[in-house]
Every structure is written in C-alpha cells, then in structure tokens.
Coordinates of C-alpha atoms in Angstrom, one line a residue:
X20 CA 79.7 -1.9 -29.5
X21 CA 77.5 0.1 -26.5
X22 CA 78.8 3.2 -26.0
X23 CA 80.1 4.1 -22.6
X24 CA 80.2 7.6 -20.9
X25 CA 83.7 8.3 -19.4
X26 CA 84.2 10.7 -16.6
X27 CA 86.8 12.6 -19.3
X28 CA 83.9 13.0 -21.8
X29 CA 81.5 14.7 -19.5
X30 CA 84.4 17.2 -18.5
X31 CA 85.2 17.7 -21.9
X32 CA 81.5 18.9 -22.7
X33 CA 81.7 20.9 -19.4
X34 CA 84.8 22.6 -20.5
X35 CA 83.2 23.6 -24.1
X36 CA 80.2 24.8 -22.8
X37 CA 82.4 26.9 -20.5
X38 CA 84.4 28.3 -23.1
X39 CA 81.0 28.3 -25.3
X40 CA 83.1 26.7 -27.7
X41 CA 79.7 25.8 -30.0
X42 CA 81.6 24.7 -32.9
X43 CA 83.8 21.9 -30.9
X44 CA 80.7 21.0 -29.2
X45 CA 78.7 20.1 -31.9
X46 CA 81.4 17.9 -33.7
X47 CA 82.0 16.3 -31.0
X48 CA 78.4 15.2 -29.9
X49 CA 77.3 15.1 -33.6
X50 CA 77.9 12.2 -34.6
X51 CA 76.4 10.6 -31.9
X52 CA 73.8 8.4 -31.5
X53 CA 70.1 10.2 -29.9
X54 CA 70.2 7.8 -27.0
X55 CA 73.5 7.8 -26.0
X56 CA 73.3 11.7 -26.4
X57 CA 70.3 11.3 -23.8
X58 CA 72.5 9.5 -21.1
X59 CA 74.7 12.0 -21.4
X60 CA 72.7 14.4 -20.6
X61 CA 71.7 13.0 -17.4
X62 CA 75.1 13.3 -16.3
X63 CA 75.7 17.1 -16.8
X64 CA 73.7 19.9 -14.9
X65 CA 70.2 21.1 -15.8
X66 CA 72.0 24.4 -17.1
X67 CA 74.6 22.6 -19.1
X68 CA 71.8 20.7 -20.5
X69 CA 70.0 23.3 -21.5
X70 CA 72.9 25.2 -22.7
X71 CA 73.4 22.1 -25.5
X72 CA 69.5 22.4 -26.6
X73 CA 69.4 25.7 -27.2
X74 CA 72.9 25.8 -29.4
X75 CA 72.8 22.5 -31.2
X76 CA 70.8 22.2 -34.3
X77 CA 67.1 21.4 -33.5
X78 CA 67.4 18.6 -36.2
X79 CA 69.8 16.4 -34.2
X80 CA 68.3 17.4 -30.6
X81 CA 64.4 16.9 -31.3
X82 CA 65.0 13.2 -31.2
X83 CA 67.2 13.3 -28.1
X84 CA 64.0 14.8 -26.0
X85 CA 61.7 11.4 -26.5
X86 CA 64.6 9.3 -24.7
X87 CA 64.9 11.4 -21.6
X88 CA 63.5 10.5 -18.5
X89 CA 60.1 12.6 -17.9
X90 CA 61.7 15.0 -15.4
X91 CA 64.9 16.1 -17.1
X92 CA 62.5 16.7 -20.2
X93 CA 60.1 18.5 -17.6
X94 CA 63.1 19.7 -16.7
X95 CA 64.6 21.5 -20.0
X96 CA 61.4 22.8 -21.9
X97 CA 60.6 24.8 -18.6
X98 CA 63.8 26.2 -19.8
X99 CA 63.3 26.8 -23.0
X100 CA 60.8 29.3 -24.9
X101 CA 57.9 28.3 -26.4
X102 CA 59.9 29.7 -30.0
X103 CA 62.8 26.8 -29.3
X104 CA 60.3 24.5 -28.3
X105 CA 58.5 24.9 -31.4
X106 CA 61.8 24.3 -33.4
X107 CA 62.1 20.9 -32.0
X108 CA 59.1 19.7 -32.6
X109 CA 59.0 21.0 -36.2
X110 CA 61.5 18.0 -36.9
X111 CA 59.3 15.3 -35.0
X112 CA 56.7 13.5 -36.4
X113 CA 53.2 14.4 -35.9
X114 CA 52.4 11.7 -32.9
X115 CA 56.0 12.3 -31.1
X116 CA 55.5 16.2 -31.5
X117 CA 52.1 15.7 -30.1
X118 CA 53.1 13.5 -26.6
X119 CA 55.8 16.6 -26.0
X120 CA 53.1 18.8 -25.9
X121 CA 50.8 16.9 -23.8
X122 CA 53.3 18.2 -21.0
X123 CA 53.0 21.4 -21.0
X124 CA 50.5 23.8 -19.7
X125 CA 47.5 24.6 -21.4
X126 CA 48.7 28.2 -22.0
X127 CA 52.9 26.7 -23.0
X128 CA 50.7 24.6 -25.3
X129 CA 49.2 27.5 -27.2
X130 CA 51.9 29.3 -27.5
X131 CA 54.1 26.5 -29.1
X132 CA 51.7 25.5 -31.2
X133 CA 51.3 29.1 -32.6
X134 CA 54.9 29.3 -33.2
X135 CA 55.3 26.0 -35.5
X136 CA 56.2 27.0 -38.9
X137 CA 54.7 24.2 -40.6
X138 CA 50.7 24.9 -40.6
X139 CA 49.8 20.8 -41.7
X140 CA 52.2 19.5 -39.0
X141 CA 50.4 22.2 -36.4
X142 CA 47.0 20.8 -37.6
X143 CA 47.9 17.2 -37.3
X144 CA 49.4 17.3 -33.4
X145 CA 46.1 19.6 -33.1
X146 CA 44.3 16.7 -34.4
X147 CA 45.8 14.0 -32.2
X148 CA 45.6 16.0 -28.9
X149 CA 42.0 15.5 -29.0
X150 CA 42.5 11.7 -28.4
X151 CA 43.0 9.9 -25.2
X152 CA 46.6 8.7 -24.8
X153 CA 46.0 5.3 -24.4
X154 CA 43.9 5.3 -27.8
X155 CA 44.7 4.0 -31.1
X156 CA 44.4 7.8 -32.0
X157 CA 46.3 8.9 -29.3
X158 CA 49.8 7.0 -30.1
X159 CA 49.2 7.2 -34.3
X160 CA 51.0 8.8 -36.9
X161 CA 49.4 11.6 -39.6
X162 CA 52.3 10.8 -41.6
X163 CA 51.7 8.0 -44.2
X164 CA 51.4 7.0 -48.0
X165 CA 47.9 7.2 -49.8
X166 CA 47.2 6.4 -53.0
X167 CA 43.5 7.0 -54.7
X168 CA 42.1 4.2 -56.4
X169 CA 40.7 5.5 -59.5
X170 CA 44.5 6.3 -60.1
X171 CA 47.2 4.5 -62.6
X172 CA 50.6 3.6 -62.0
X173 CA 52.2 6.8 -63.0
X174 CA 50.0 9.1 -60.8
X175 CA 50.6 6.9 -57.8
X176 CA 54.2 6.8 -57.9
X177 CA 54.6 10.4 -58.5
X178 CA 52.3 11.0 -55.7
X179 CA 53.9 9.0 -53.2
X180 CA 57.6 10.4 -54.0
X181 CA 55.9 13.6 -52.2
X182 CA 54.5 12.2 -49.6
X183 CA 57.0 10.0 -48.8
X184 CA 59.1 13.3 -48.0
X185 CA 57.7 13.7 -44.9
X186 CA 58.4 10.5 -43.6
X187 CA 61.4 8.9 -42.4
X188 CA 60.0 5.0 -42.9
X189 CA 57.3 4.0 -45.2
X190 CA 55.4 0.6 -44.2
X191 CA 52.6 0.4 -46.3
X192 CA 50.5 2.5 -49.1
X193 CA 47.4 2.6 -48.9
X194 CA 44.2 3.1 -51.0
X195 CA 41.4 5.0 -50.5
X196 CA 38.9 6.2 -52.0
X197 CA 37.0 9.8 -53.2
X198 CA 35.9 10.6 -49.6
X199 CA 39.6 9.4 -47.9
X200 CA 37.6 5.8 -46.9
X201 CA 40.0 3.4 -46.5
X202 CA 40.0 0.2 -49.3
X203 CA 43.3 -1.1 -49.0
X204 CA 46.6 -1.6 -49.7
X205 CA 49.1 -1.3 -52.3
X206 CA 52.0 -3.5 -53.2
X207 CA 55.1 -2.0 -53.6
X208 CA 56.0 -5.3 -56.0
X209 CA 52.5 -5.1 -57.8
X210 CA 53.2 -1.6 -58.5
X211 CA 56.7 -2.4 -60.3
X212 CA 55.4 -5.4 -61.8
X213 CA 52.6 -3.5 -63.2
X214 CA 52.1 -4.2 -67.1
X215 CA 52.2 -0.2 -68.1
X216 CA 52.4 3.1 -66.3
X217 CA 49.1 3.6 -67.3
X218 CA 47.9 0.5 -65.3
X219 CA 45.1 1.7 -63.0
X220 CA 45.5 0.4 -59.5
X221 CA 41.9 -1.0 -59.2
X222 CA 42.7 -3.9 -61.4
X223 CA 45.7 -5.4 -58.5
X224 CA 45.8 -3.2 -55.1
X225 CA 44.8 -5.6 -52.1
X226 CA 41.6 -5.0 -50.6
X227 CA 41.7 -7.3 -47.5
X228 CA 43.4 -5.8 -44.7
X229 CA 43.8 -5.5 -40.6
X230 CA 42.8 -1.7 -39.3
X231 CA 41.6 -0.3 -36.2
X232 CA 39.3 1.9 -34.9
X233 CA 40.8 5.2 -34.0
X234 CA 39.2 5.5 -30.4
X235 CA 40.5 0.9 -29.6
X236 CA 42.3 0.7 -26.5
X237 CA 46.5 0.7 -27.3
X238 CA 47.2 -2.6 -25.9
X239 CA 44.2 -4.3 -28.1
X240 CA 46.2 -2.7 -30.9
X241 CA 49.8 -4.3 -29.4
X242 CA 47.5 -7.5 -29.5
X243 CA 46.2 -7.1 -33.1
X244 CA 49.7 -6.0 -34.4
X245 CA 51.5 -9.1 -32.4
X246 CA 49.0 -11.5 -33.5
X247 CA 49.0 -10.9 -37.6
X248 CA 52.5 -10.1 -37.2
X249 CA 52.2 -6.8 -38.3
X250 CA 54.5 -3.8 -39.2
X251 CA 52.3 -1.1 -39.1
X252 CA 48.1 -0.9 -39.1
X253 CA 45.8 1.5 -40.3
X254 CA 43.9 3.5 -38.3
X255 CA 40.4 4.7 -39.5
X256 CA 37.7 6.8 -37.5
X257 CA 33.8 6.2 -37.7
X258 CA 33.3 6.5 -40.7
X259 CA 35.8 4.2 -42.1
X260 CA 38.2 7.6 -43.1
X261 CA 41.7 6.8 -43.2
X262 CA 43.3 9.3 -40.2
X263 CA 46.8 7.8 -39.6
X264 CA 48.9 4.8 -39.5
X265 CA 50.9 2.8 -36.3
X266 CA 53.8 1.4 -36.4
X267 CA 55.6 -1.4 -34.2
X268 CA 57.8 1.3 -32.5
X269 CA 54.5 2.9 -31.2
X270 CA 53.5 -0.9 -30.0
X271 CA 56.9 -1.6 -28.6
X272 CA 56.7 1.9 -26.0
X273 CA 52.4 0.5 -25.6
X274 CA 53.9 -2.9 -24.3
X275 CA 56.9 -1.5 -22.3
X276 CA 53.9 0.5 -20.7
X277 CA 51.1 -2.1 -19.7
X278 CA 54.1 -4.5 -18.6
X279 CA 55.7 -1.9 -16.3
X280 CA 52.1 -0.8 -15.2
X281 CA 51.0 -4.9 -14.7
X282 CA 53.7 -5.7 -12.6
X283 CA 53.7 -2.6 -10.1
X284 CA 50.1 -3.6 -9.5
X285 CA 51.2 -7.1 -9.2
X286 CA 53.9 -6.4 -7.0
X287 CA 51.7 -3.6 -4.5
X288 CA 48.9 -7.0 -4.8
X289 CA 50.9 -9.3 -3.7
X290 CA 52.6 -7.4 -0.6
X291 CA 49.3 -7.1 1.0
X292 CA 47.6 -3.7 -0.5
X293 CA 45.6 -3.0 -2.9
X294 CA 47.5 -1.1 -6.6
X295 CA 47.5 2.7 -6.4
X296 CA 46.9 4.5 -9.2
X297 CA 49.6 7.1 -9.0
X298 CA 53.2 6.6 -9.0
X299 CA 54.2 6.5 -4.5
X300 CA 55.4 10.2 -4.8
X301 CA 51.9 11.5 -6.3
X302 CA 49.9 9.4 -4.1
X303 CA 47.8 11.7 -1.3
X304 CA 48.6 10.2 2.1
X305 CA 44.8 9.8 3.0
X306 CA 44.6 7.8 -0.5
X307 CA 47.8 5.7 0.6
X308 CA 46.2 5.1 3.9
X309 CA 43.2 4.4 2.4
X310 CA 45.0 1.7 -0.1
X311 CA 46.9 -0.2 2.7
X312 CA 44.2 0.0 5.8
X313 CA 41.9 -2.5 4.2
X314 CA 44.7 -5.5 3.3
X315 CA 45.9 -4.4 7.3
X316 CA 42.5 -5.1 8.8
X317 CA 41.8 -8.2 7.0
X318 CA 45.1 -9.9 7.6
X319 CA 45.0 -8.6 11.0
X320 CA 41.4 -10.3 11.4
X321 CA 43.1 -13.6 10.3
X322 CA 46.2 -13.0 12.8
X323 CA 43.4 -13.1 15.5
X324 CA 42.6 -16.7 15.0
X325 CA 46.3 -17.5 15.4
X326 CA 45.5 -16.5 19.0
X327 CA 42.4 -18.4 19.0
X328 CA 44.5 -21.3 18.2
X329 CA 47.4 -20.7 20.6
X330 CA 44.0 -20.5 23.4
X331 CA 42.5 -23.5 22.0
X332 CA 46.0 -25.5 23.2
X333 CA 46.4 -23.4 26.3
X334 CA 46.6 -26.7 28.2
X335 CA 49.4 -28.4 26.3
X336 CA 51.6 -25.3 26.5
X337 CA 50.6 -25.0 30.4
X338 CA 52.5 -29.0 30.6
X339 CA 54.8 -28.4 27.7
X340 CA 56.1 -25.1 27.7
X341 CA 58.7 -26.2 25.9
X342 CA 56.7 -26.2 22.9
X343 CA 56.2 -22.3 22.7
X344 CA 59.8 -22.1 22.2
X345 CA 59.4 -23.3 18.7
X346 CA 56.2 -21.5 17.6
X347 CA 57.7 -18.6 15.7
X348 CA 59.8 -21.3 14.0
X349 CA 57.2 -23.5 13.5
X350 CA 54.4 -20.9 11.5
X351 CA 57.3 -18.6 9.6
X352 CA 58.6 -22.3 8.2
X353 CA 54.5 -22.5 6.3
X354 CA 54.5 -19.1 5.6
X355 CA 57.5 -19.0 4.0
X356 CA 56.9 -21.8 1.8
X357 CA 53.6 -20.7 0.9
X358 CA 54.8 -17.2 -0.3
X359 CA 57.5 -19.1 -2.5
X360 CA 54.9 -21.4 -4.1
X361 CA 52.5 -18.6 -4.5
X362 CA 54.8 -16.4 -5.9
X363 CA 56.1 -18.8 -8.5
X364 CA 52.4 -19.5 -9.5
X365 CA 51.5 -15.8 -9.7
X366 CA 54.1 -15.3 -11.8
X367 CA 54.2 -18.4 -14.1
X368 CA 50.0 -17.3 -15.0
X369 CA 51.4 -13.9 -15.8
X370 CA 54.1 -15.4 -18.7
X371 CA 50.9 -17.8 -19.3
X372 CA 52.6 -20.6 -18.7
X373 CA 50.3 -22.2 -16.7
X374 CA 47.0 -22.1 -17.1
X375 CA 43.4 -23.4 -14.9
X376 CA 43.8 -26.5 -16.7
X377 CA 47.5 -27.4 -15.3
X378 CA 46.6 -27.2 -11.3
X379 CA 46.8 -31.2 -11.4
X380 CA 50.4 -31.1 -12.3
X381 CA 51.2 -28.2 -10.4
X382 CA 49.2 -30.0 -7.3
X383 CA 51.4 -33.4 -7.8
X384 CA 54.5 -31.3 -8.1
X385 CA 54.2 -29.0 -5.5
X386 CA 53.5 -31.9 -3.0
X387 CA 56.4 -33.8 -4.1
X388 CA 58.0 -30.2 -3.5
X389 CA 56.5 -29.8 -0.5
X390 CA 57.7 -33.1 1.0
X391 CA 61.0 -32.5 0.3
X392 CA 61.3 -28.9 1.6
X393 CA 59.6 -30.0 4.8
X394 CA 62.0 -32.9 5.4
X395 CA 65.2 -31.1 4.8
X396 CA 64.3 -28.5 7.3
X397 CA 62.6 -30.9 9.8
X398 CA 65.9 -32.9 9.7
X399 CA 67.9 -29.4 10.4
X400 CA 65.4 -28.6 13.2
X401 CA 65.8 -32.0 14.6
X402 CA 69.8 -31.8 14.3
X403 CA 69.1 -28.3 16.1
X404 CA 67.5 -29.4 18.6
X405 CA 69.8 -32.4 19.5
X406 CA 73.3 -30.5 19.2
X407 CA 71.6 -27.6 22.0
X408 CA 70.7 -30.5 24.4
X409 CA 74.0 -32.5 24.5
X410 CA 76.1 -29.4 24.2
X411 CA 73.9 -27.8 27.2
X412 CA 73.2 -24.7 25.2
X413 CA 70.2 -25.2 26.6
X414 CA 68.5 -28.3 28.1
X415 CA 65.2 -29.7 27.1
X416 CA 64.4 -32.2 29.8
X417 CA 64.6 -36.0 29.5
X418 CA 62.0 -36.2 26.7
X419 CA 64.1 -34.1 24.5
X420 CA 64.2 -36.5 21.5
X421 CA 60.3 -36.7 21.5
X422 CA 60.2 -32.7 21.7
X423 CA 62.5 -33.0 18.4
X424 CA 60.7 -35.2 16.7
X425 CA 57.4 -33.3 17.1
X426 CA 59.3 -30.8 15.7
X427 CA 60.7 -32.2 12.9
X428 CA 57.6 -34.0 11.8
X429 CA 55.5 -30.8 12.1
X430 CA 58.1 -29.1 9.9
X431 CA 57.7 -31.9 7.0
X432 CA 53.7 -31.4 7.4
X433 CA 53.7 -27.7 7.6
X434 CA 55.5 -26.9 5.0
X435 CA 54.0 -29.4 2.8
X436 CA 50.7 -27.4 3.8
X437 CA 52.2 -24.3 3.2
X438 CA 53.8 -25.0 -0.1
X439 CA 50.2 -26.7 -1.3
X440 CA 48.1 -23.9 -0.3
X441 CA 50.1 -21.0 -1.5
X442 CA 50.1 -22.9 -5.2
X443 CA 46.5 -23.9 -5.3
X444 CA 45.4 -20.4 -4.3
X445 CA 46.1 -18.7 -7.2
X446 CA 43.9 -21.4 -9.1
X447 CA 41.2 -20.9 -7.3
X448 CA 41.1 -16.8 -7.1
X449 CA 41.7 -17.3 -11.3
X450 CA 38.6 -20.3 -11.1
X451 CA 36.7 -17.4 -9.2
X452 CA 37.3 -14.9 -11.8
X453 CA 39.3 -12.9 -9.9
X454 CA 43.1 -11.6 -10.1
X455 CA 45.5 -14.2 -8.7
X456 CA 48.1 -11.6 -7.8
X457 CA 45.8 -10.9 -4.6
X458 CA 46.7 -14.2 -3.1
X459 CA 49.5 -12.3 -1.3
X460 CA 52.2 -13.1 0.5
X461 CA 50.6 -11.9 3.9
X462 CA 47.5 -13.6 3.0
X463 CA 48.9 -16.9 2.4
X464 CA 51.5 -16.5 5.2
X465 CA 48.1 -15.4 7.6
X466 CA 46.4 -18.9 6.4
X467 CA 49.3 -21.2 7.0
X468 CA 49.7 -19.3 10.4
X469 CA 46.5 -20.4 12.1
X470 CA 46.4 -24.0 10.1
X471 CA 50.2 -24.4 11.0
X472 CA 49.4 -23.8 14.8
X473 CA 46.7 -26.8 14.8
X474 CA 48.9 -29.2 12.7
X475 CA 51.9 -28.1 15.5
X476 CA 49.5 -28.9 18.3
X477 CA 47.5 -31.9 17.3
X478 CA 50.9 -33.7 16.0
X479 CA 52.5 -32.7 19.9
X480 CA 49.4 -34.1 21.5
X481 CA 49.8 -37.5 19.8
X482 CA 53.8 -37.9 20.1
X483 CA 54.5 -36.4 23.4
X484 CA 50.8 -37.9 25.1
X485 CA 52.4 -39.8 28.1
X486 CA 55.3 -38.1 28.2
X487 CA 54.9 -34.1 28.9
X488 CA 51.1 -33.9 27.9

C-alpha cells in the first residue's frame, strides 16, 4: 500500500521536535521507508528538517538525502557541519557518497572528505570525483566482488564473504588477473557445483563478457545494459583494469535523466526557440534573448508573406470585403491542424514508432485525416454562416450562400493542407538529417498561414467570379 502523509503526522513530528522528544521521534519515523521519509520532509520547515538529520542515526538518514529534491538537500547540508556530513556519507556507497559531494564547495568538499572515518571509502569517492558525471566512471560503483584467477574454490569464497561486507547487493564476481585486468566472470552455481574446494577457478570461470570503458558516455551504457539485458557491467579503464561495477539502479536515474533532458529540448524546439542549456531560472537574460530572437525573426520573416499574400488579392477583398471577415478563421483552422499532425509525428519518432520508412502510410492516413477534419469544420462554418444570415445577426448580402460555401470548401482544403504538411515535415527535417522536433508549431502554423491565404483566395475567385468578384 503507498504511504500517505496526513496533516496529523506532520504535527506529530512538529510537536516531538518541539519537545526534543528524540526517542519518540525516532520510533516513530524509524520504521519508515527512505522515500517516504523524504516526502515528509518536504512538508516540515528547513529547521525542523535539519533538526531530524542531525538527531537520527546517520545509518537510516544517509539514504533519505539521495531522494530529496536538489534544493532541500542544498538546503540541509548548508546546515550541517562538514563532521555530520561526513557521517552520512560514511554509510553510502562509494558513487552515491561521491554525487553528494559534487555539491558542495570546493573548500566544504575538503573538509568532509578529511573528516570520513573510513580511509578506502575516502579514496574511492576521491577516485570517482575525477570523472565527468555523465561518464561510465562518473555514476559507478568501487564496491564489488573480485576473485583472482590463479585461485581455487576455497580461497575465493573466503575472499568474497569479506568483500561482500561492504556491499549491500552483489551482481556479479569477477575475475581478474595479477595486475587487477579484468578476465571475467564467476558463476555463483559453477562455484557450488565445483568438484572440490581445491578446484582452481581457471578450469570453469567465464571468460566472455559485456564491459565498458570507464570514460563511455552514461546513456551508451543505459544502451549496452538495456540491450544484453544486463544487471550490472563492469567498468574497466585504459588499460583493461577492473575500477568498478554499474548497476541497473545507476541506469534507471541515467535514463530518467536523458528522457527529462530530451523532452525539455523537445518541448523549447517545438514552441518556436531553440533548447537552452540551463534550467529557465539559471538562464542569463541576454542568453534567453539570444535563444528566442532567432526562431522570432524567422517566423516573423514568414508572417511577412502572409501580407504579401493578403496584397496579392487586394482586389478581391476591395469587391468582397466580406471575405476579410473570415481570414483569421480561415489560416488558425491550417495552422491548427498542422500543429496537431506535427506534434503527433514528433512525438511518435521519439517512442520510434514510426520511422523514414513509414511516411507513405502516415501520408495516406493523414489525408484521409485531413479530409475528414476539414469537412466537419467546413460543414460547421457553413451552418455558421447560414444561422447569422437568416437570424440577422449579421447580414451577408444576397450571395450569402456562395460566400458560405467558399468558406466551407476552403476549410475542407486547408486543413487537409495543414494536417499534410505538418505530418510530412518531420520526415523531411529527419530525411535531412536534422532534428524533427524543430518543425515547430509556429513554423508549421507560419507555412500553412501564407499557403492557406492563396488556397482562401484562388477558391473565392472561382466560386464567387460573377457574383461579388
């Protein structure tokens, strides 16, 4: 069952910590599982927060600080000293430990660092604060099983009962050799089923295996691991030396990432500017500007043939005023439609479910599409038009039902225009090598604009020629 924070609860808390009733406090949030324990502390104030850090045991707390948001952890370690600090991160693993202290200053960092009581564990965060964050190096684990393989059966297993000590989940064991260069991995089955204890390990460990290179991108990692279906991977450095292991968790927060990441640039794309690089609070106003001026300009370019167009029909607007009236009706119709088809495109490439290959189908069905959408809302523009006129809402002269019909008949070919191009766009950026999410909305509502005014116009001229033209 989810657990659910009450109002009652959160008093509760507030009412220990008042009393500094530590020993209440801690049985009651105990027992508690680390993310619901970092919910709650969302709810209470910074102080009250901090208050719960500094007198709960380090043990239960230390997992509670990788599920807060990035402020409220921002947040509480300002609070703490570098002593405390230290103290939680002595019960993290190695990579976990390591992201913490990637926050802080570069002073805070030293000073927590100095204050870790376990020299290895201070080495190996050390260690992996030299790698980029989005590395193989920068989200793996020092913690892990290795067995040598000029050992037997007996050395191993009394080796890994002492590593495995320092590690909360063991996903593989691995073998290396005299100068720590990775040669495989070990069975747990092959090492029960082994003949005797004094069986060495050469004669059965498995010597083909997936690894990476400590300094790979994350996300070719998340794509390594997904494809071979794979637990955890070994991570080696240049010269083929085991230096840590990841696991699926690590992947899991890698994809979480690039997919957040993806579709904020996606998103910022396909509104009309190009992605920023910093989240909209950290972004400088002249790099903002800067980000939005040239998507403005160009679709502001293209809004200047809609004039062009409206000029190059001057004269049948001059005889038919009438006409104007349903411009603004006329080119949001196409733009509309086009935003929807391109957005649906845009975002059935991203879940690769279509691919170049499929614009056929997509062409046929978006047509179909298309002509459908454009006929319901040409037969509610022609209904429009004709309740106005014979209620006198507003009169339209005696060629009324020609005016409504150039209407409605523009609608079903705009629209079809609209729906067509905002599909086949993304197709052709993607042909062009280049990222479909850019076929904005703006950009394909800009092209259907102009087009939309000439369809408008050249179906007018050939229904209403005789009557108002």
């Amino acid at each position: 069952m989810e657990f659910k924070i009450s109002k009652d609860l959160i008093q509760q808390i507030a009412q220990l910590i008042q009393e500094k009733n530590n020993h209440q406090l801690e049985i009651l949030l105990n027992d508690m599982h680390h993310a619901d324990f970092a919910e709650i502390l969302d709810e209470v104030s910074i102080e009250e927060a901090t208050y719960i850090f500094q007198v709960l045991d380090s043990e239960k707390t230390a997992e509670i600080l990788l599920e807060l948001e990035d402020d409220l952890r921002e947040e509480i370690l300002s609070r703490l000293s570098s002593k405390e600090i230290a103290e939680e991160l002595d019960e993290l693993e190695t990579n976990d430990a390591a992201d913490i202290i990637g926050e802080l200053s570069k002073d805070r960092k030293a000073e927590v660092i100095s204050e870790l009581q376990d020299i290895e564990h201070a080495k190996g965060i050390v260690d992996l604060l030299r790698y980029d964050e989005d590395t193989a190096g920068g989200i793996m684990h020092k913690e892990l099983v290795k067995v040598n393989e000029n050992w037997n059966v007996m050395t191993c297993v009394k080796e890994m009962r002492i590593q495995a000590e320092n590690i909360s989940r063991v996903h593989s064991i691995y073998v290396v050799d005299d100068d720590n260069k990775l040669k495989g991995r070990l069975s747990l089955k092959d090492l029960l089923t082994a003949p005797t204890t004094k069986t060495p390990i050469s004669e059965f460990y498995i010597r083909k295996l997936n690894y990476v290179d400590v300094e790979m991108a994350d996300v070719d990692v998340a794509r390594i691991m997904d494809k071979y279906d794979l637990e955890a991977i070994p991570v080696v450095d240049e010269l083929g030396r085991l230096v840590g292991r990841i696991t699926i968790d690590d992947v899991i927060d890698v994809i979480k990432d690039e997919i957040e990441k993806r579709d904020t640039e996606d998103i910022q794309k396909f509104g009309g500017l190009e992605a920023l690089e910093l989240p909209y609070v950290q972004t400088r106003l002249f790099e903002m500007v800067k980000k939005r001026a040239t998507w403005l300009v160009v679709l502001f370019v293209g809004e200047m043939f809609t004039a062009s167009a409206m000029g190059f029909f001057e004269g049948e607007i001059e005889k038919a005023v009438v006409l104007a009236l349903f411009v603004p009706l006329i080119i949001s119709s196409g733009g509309n439609s086009g935003s929807q088809a391109a957005t649906l495109i845009i975002r059935a490439m991203a879940l690769k479910e279509l691919d170049l290959k499929d614009w056929w189908f997509v062409m046929k069905k978006e047509i179909a599409s298309g002509f459908l959408l454009g006929s319901i809302l040409g037969i509610v523009g022609f209904i429009r038009i004709m309740i106005w006129q014979q209620t006198g809402l507003y009169q339209y002269g005696i060629h009324w039902f020609a005016v409504a019909m150039t209407v409605s008949i523009s609608l079903v070919f705009i629209v079809l225009w609209g729906t067509l191009s905002g599909s086949m766009i993304p197709f052709l950026l993607k042909k062009l090598r280049l990222d479909p999410a850019t076929s904005s909305a703006p950009f394909v509502a800009t092209l259907v604009d102009v087009t939309g005014l000439v369809i408008y116009f050249t179906i007018a001229s050939l229904l209403l020629k005789g009557k108002l033209l």
